CSV table of C-alpha atoms and ligand atoms in Angstrom, one decimal:
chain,number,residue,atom,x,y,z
A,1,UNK,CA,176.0,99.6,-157.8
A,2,UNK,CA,176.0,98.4,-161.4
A,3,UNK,CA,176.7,100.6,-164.6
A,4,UNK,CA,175.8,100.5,-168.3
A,5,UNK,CA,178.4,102.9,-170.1
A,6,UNK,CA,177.1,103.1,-173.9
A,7,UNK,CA,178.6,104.9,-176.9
A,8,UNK,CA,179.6,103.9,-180.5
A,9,UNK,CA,182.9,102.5,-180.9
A,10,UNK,CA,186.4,104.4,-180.2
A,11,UNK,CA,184.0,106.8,-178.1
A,12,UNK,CA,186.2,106.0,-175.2
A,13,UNK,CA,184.1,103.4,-173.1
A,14,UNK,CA,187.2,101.4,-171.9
A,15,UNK,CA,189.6,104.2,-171.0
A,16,UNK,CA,186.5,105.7,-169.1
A,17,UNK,CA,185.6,102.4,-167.6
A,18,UNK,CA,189.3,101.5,-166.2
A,19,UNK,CA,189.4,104.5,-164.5
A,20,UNK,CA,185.8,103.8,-162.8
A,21,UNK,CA,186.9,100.3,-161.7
A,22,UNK,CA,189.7,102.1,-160.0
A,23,UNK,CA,188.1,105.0,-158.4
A,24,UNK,CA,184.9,103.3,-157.5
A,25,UNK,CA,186.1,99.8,-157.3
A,26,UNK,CA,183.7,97.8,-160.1
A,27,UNK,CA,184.2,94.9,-161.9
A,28,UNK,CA,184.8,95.8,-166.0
A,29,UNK,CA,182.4,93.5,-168.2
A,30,UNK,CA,183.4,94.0,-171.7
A,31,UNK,CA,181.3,92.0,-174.3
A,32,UNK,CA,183.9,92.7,-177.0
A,33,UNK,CA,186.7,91.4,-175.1
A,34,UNK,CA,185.1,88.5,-173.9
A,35,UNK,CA,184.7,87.7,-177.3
A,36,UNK,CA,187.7,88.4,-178.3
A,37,UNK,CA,189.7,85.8,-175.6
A,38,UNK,CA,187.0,83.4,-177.4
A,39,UNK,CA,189.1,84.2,-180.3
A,40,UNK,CA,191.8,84.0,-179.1
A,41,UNK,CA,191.4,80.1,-177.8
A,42,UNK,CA,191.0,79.5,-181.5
A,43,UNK,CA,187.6,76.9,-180.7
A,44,UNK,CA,185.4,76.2,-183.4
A,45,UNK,CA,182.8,78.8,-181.8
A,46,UNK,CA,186.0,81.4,-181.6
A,47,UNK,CA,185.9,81.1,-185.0
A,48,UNK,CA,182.5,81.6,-185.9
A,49,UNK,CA,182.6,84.6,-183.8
A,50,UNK,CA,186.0,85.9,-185.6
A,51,UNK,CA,184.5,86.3,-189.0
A,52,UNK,CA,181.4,88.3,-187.2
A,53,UNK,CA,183.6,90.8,-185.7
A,54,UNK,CA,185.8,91.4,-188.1
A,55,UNK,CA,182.8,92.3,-190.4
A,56,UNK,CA,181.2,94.9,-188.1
A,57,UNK,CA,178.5,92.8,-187.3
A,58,UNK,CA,176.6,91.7,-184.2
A,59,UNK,CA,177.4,88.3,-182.9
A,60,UNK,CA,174.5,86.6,-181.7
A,61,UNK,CA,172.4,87.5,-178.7
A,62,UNK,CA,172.7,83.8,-177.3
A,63,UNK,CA,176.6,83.5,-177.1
A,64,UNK,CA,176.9,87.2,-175.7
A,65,UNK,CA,174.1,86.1,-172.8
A,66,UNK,CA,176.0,83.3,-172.1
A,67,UNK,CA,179.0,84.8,-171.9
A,68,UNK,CA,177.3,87.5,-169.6
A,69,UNK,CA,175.2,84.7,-167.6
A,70,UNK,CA,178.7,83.5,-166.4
A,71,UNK,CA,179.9,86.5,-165.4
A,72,UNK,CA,177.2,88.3,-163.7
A,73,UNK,CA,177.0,84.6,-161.6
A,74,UNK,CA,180.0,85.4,-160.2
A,75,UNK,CA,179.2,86.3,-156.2
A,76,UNK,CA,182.7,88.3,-155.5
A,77,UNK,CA,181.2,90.8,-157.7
A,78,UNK,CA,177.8,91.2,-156.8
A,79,UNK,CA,176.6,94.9,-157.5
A,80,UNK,CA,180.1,95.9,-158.6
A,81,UNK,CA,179.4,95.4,-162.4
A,82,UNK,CA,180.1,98.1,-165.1
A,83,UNK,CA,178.6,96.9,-168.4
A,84,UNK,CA,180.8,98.2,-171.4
A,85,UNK,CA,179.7,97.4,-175.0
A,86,UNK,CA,176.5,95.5,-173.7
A,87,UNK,CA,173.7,95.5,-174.3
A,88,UNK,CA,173.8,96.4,-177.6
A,89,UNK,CA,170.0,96.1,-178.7
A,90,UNK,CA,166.4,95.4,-176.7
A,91,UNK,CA,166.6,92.2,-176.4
A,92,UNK,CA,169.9,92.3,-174.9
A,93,UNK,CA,168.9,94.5,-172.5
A,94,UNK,CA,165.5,92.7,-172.0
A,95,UNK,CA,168.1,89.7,-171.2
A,96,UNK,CA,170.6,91.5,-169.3
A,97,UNK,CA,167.3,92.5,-166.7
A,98,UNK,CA,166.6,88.9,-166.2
A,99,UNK,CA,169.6,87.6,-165.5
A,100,UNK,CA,170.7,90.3,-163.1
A,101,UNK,CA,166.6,89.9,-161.5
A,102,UNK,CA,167.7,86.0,-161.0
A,103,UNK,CA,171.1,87.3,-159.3
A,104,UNK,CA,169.0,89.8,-157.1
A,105,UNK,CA,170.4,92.7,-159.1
A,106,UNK,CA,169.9,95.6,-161.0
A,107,UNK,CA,171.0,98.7,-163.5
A,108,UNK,CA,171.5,101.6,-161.0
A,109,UNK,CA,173.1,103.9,-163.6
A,110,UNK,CA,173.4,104.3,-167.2
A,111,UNK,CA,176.4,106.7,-168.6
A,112,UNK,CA,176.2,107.0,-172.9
A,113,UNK,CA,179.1,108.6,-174.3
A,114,UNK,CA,178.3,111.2,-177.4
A,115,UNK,CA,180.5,111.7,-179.9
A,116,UNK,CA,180.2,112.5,-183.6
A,117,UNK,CA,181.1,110.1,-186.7
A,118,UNK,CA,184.2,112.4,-187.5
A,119,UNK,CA,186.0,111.7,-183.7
A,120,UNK,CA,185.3,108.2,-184.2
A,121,UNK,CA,186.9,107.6,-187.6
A,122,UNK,CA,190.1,109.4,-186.0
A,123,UNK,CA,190.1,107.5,-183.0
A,124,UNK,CA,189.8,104.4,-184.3
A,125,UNK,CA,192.7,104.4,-186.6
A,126,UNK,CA,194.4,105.7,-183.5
A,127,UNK,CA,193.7,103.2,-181.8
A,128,UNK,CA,194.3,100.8,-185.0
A,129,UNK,CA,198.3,101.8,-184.3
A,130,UNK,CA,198.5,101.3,-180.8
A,131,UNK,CA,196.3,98.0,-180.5
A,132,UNK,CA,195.7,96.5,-184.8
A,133,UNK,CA,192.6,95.1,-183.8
A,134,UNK,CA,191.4,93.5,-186.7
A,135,UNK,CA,188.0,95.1,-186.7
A,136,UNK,CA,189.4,98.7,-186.5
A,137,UNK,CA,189.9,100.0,-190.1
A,138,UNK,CA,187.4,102.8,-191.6
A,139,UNK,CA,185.7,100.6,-193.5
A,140,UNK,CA,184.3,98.6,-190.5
A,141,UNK,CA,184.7,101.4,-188.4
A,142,UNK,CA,182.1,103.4,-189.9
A,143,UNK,CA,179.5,99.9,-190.1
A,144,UNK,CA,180.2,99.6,-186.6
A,145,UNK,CA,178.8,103.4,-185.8
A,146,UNK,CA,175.6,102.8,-188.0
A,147,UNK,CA,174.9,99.2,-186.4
A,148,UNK,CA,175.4,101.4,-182.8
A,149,UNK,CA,173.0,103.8,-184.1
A,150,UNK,CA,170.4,101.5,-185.4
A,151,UNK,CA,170.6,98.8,-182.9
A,152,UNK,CA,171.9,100.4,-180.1
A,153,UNK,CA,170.1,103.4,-179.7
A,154,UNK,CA,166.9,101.9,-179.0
A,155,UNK,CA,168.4,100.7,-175.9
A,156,UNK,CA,169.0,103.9,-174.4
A,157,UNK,CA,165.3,105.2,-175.1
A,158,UNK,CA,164.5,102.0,-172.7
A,159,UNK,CA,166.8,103.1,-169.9
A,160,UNK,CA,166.1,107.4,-170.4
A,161,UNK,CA,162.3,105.9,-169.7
A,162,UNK,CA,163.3,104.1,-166.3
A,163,UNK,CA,165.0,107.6,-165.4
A,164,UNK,CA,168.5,106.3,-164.9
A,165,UNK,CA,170.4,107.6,-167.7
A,166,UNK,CA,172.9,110.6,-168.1
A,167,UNK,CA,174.0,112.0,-170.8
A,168,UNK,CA,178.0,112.9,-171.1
A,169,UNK,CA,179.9,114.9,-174.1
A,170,UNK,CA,182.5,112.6,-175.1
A,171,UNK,CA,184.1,115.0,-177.3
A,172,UNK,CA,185.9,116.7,-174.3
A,173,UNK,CA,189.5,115.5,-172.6
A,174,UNK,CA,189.9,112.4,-170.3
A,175,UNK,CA,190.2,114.2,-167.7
A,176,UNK,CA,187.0,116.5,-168.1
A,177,UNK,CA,184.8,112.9,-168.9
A,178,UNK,CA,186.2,111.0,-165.6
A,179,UNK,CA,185.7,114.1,-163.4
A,180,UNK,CA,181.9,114.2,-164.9
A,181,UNK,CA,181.4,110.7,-164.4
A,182,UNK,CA,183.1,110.4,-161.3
A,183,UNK,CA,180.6,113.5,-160.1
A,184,UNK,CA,177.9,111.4,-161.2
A,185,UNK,CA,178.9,108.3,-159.3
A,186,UNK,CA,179.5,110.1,-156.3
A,187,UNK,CA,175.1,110.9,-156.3
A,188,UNK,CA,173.9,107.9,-156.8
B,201,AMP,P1,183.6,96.3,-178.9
B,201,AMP,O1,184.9,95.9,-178.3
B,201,AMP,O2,182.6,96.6,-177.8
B,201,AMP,O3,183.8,97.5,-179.9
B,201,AMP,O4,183.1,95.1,-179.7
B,201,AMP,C1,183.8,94.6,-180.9
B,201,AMP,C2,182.8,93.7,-181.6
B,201,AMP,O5,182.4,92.6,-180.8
B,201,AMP,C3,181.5,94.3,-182.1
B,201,AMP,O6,181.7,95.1,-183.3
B,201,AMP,C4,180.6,93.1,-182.3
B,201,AMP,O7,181.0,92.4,-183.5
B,201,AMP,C5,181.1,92.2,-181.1
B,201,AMP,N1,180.3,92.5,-179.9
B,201,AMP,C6,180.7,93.1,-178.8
B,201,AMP,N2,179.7,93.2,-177.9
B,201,AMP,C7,178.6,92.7,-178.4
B,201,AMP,C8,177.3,92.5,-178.0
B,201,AMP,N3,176.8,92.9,-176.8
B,201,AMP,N4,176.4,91.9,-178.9
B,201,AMP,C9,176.8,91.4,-180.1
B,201,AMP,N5,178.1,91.6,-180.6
B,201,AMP,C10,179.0,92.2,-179.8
């Protein structure tokens, strides 16, 4: 089975999806952190992509399908994906289809995440203690929850048509989310 979990940013997509790789045993694809080990290498492209992030915006849809080409070529993960933080507009998720269609895969489930503009500011300079990303201040913060709105919620119109998405109230404890999800999971 392979899984989409959308939501704007701090809405809790990675602690939801480490405890779904656990339970359910998946494979965690996160766009933002493969972009951030590009970073990291300090390569002329990690670069480029550094002065993206850190602005709020969208990096480009060709390095993100790359990076995501690689990945969903792997064979020791083969219907074991969950997608966190991509796609991230249509054309992504236009992309993502293909690629999986040339890997003889497929989105089985979609899970988005709701939660308001309020939670997210406090989460994310939460978070900004515990992990001083660079790109989590309120500032940036609040660009990345309009680009997630205007990009990102187009997506999920795409996937509520192909009858595959749920819903989930990410304002609620941990606990209360992964027993929803986990619920969900266990249906499908
Ligand atoms: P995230 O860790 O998902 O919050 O992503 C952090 C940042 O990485 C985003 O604000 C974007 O700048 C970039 N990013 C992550 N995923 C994507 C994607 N699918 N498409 C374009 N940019 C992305």
């Amino acid at each position: 089975m392979n899984i989409i979990i959308f939501g704007p940013p701090g809405a809790g997509k990675g602690t939801q999806s480490d405890f779904i790789v656990k339970r359910h045993n998946l494979f965690h694809v996160s766009t933002g952190d493969l972009l951030r080990n590009e970073i990291k290498k300090k390569t002329q492209l990690g670069e480029q992509i550094s002065s993206i992030v850190n602005k709020g915006s969208l990096v480009s849809d060709e390095i993100v399908s790359t990076l995501i080409r690689n990945v969903v070529s792997l064979v020791e993960y083969k219907n074991r994906f969950i997608f966190d933080g991509y796609p991230r507009n249509l054309l992504q998720a236009k992309n993502l289809d293909k690629i999986l269609n040339e890997n003889k895969q497929k989105i089985d489930l979609v899970l988005k995440l709701s939660v308001s503009l309020d939670t997210i500011k406090k989460r994310i300079l939460e978070r900004q203690v515990l992990e001083k990303r660079a790109d989590d201040n309120e500032e940036t913060a609040i660009k990345r929850f309009k680009t997630y709105e205007l990009s990102t919620e187009p997506v999920i119109e795409y996937y509520k048509k192909l009858n595959i998405l749920k819903e989930i109230n990410g304002e609620r404890s941990i606990t209360q989310i992964n027993k929803e999800i986990s619920d969900i999971i266990d249906t499908i």
